[in-house]
Amino acid sequence: MGEGEELLHKQMSLRMIGWIKGKEIDLSGKIHWAQIFNDVASLILGVL
């Protein structure tokens, strides 16, 4: 990976982290419930 590519990758990662953190602040309750729903769905699918 070139130096330019690495820099771009870092910028994208930081932007993604910022976006996720922003979502957590906006929808902390909803994200919490979505996570629980995901875990439950995974358990159900694992049992089937």
XYZ file of C-alpha atoms in Angstrom:
48
model
C 0.000 0.000 0.000
C 1.379 3.395 -0.991
C 1.736 6.333 1.371
C -1.190 8.156 -0.241
C -3.413 5.110 0.040
C -2.531 4.671 3.699
C -3.400 8.304 4.424
C -6.720 7.966 2.604
C -7.477 4.792 4.550
C -6.759 6.558 7.859
C -9.004 9.480 6.906
C -11.825 7.113 5.949
C -11.421 5.194 9.214
C -11.528 8.402 11.249
C -14.581 9.581 9.337
C -16.290 6.242 9.949
C -15.465 6.342 13.672
C -16.809 9.898 13.861
C -19.985 8.849 12.044
C -20.520 5.883 14.363
C -19.895 8.031 17.458
C -22.340 10.613 16.143
C -24.935 7.884 15.630
C -24.349 6.594 19.153
C -24.980 10.067 20.550
C -28.089 10.592 18.389
C -29.641 7.162 18.776
C -28.014 5.642 21.844
C -31.290 4.067 22.938
C -32.202 2.803 19.474
C -28.720 1.396 18.851
C -28.868 -0.395 22.206
C -32.190 -2.005 21.271
C -30.944 -2.821 17.766
C -27.968 -4.608 19.327
C -30.230 -6.632 21.627
C -32.475 -7.489 18.667
C -29.416 -8.596 16.655
C -28.191 -10.810 19.493
C -31.620 -12.393 19.939
C -31.991 -12.964 16.182
C -28.535 -14.582 16.095
C -29.473 -16.889 18.969
C -32.751 -17.884 17.299
C -31.039 -18.521 13.960
C -28.324 -20.484 15.735
C -30.931 -22.747 17.359
C -32.848 -23.425 14.113
